[in-house]
Amino acid sequence: QVQLVESGGGLVQAGGSLRLSCAASGRTFSSYGMGWFRQAPGKEREFVADITWSTGNTYYASSVKGRFTISRDNAKNTVYLQMNSLKPEDTAVYYCAARPTLSYVYNFWGQGTQVTVSS
């Protein structure tokens, strides 16, 4: 049973930083890619960032590139999203997801963590 558990969300002022964590369990994730998505009220869920576990290759949405950094800790089976220079438009529920390395389909999802950025 794959489990993805996000943590680290909260309320922060614009310009501030937060680090989200996604603890993964249930299988060996070295053959997976891990992604972060977000969904703001009244909007569709959107892609934020992705990392391929085995290679460390990363990919970012243009809206967060240069401000957010995705990383992983192999020993802890945990993926992080460091978010700097936060803006009110970054306010959303952030979700962690996992996909097989050679697929773009995310099969497993966490429950989400709320990030609120005040102006």
Short mmCIF file of C-alpha atoms in Angstrom, two decimals:
data_model
loop_
_atom_site.label_atom_id
_atom_site.label_comp_id
_atom_site.label_asym_id
_atom_site.label_seq_id
_atom_site.Cartn_x
_atom_site.Cartn_y
_atom_site.Cartn_z
CA GLN A 1 0.00 0.00 0.00
CA VAL A 2 1.58 3.24 -1.16
CA GLN A 3 1.25 6.16 1.19
CA LEU A 4 2.21 9.76 0.55
CA VAL A 5 1.90 12.11 3.50
CA GLU A 6 2.44 15.84 3.06
CA SER A 7 3.35 18.25 5.81
CA GLY A 8 4.77 21.72 6.26
CA GLY A 9 1.93 23.87 5.03
CA GLY A 10 0.77 26.96 6.87
CA LEU A 11 0.23 30.70 6.78
CA VAL A 12 3.06 32.96 5.65
CA GLN A 13 3.38 36.56 4.56
CA ALA A 14 4.18 37.46 0.99
CA GLY A 15 7.90 37.24 0.39
CA GLY A 16 8.30 34.53 2.98
CA SER A 17 9.31 30.88 2.69
CA LEU A 18 7.92 27.46 3.50
CA ARG A 19 9.23 23.96 3.02
CA LEU A 20 6.79 21.19 2.26
CA SER A 21 7.63 17.55 2.90
CA CYS A 22 6.19 14.40 1.36
CA ALA A 23 6.97 11.20 3.22
CA ALA A 24 6.62 8.18 0.93
CA SER A 25 6.14 4.59 2.05
CA GLY A 26 4.90 1.28 0.75
CA ARG A 27 7.41 0.51 -1.95
CA THR A 28 10.83 1.34 -3.35
CA PHE A 29 10.56 4.76 -4.91
CA SER A 30 13.86 4.66 -6.78
CA SER A 31 11.89 3.71 -9.90
CA TYR A 32 9.44 6.56 -9.50
CA GLY A 33 9.12 10.22 -10.25
CA MET A 34 7.62 12.48 -7.61
CA GLY A 35 5.61 15.57 -8.28
CA TRP A 36 4.03 18.48 -6.50
CA PHE A 37 0.72 19.89 -7.64
CA ARG A 38 -1.52 22.59 -6.25
CA GLN A 39 -5.18 23.56 -6.40
CA ALA A 40 -6.46 26.99 -5.53
CA PRO A 41 -10.14 27.63 -4.67
CA GLY A 42 -12.26 27.62 -7.81
CA LYS A 43 -9.36 26.57 -10.01
CA GLU A 44 -8.15 23.35 -11.54
CA ARG A 45 -5.26 21.45 -10.07
CA GLU A 46 -1.99 22.49 -11.68
CA PHE A 47 1.50 21.04 -11.93
CA VAL A 48 4.20 22.69 -9.82
CA ALA A 49 7.36 20.58 -9.94
CA ASP A 50 8.66 17.08 -10.55
CA ILE A 51 11.78 15.11 -9.69
CA THR A 52 12.90 11.75 -11.02
CA TRP A 53 13.99 9.81 -7.97
CA SER A 54 16.81 7.84 -9.57
CA THR A 55 18.48 10.66 -11.51
CA GLY A 56 17.50 13.75 -9.57
CA ASN A 57 16.34 15.44 -12.77
CA THR A 58 13.87 18.22 -12.04
CA TYR A 59 11.19 20.11 -13.92
CA TYR A 60 9.22 23.18 -12.90
CA ALA A 61 6.17 25.10 -13.92
CA SER A 62 7.13 28.50 -15.29
CA SER A 63 5.15 30.22 -12.55
CA VAL A 64 7.44 28.86 -9.83
CA LYS A 65 10.76 28.44 -11.60
CA GLY A 66 13.49 30.30 -9.76
CA ARG A 67 11.44 30.49 -6.55
CA PHE A 68 10.67 26.84 -5.73
CA THR A 69 13.09 23.95 -5.46
CA ILE A 70 12.17 20.27 -5.41
CA SER A 71 14.56 17.78 -3.84
CA ARG A 72 14.61 14.30 -2.34
CA ASP A 73 16.26 12.52 0.56
CA ASN A 74 16.84 8.90 -0.36
CA ALA A 75 17.54 7.79 3.19
CA LYS A 76 14.27 9.27 4.46
CA ASN A 77 12.18 8.42 1.39
CA THR A 78 11.04 12.01 1.48
CA VAL A 79 10.56 14.65 -1.19
CA TYR A 80 10.69 18.34 -0.37
CA LEU A 81 9.41 21.50 -1.96
CA GLN A 82 11.28 24.59 -0.80
CA MET A 83 9.17 27.62 -1.59
CA ASN A 84 10.78 31.07 -1.47
CA SER A 85 9.54 34.54 -2.38
CA LEU A 86 5.99 33.39 -1.88
CA LYS A 87 3.17 35.36 -3.45
CA PRO A 88 -0.54 35.51 -2.59
CA GLU A 89 -1.25 33.67 -5.84
CA ASP A 90 0.70 30.69 -4.49
CA THR A 91 -2.13 30.13 -2.01
CA ALA A 92 -3.51 26.63 -2.60
CA VAL A 93 -3.71 23.10 -1.33
CA TYR A 94 -0.46 21.42 -2.31
CA TYR A 95 -0.43 17.73 -3.19
CA CYS A 96 2.39 15.24 -3.52
CA ALA A 97 2.09 12.54 -6.18
CA ALA A 98 4.08 9.61 -7.54
CA ARG A 99 4.43 8.21 -11.07
CA PRO A 100 6.44 5.36 -12.57
CA THR A 101 9.67 6.80 -13.94
CA LEU A 102 8.82 6.12 -17.57
CA SER A 103 5.27 7.42 -17.29
CA TYR A 104 3.73 10.87 -17.03
CA VAL A 105 0.69 9.51 -15.19
CA TYR A 106 0.70 10.03 -11.46
CA ASN A 107 -0.85 6.96 -9.85
CA PHE A 108 -0.58 7.84 -6.18
CA TRP A 109 -1.59 11.00 -4.36
CA GLY A 110 -1.30 12.42 -0.89
CA GLN A 111 -4.07 14.13 1.03
CA GLY A 112 -2.74 17.65 0.55
CA THR A 113 -1.48 20.44 2.76
CA GLN A 114 -2.79 24.00 2.82
CA VAL A 115 -0.48 26.90 2.00
CA THR A 116 -1.84 30.40 2.54
CA VAL A 117 0.16 33.48 1.58
CA SER A 118 -1.11 36.78 2.94
CA SER A 119 -0.46 40.09 1.22
#
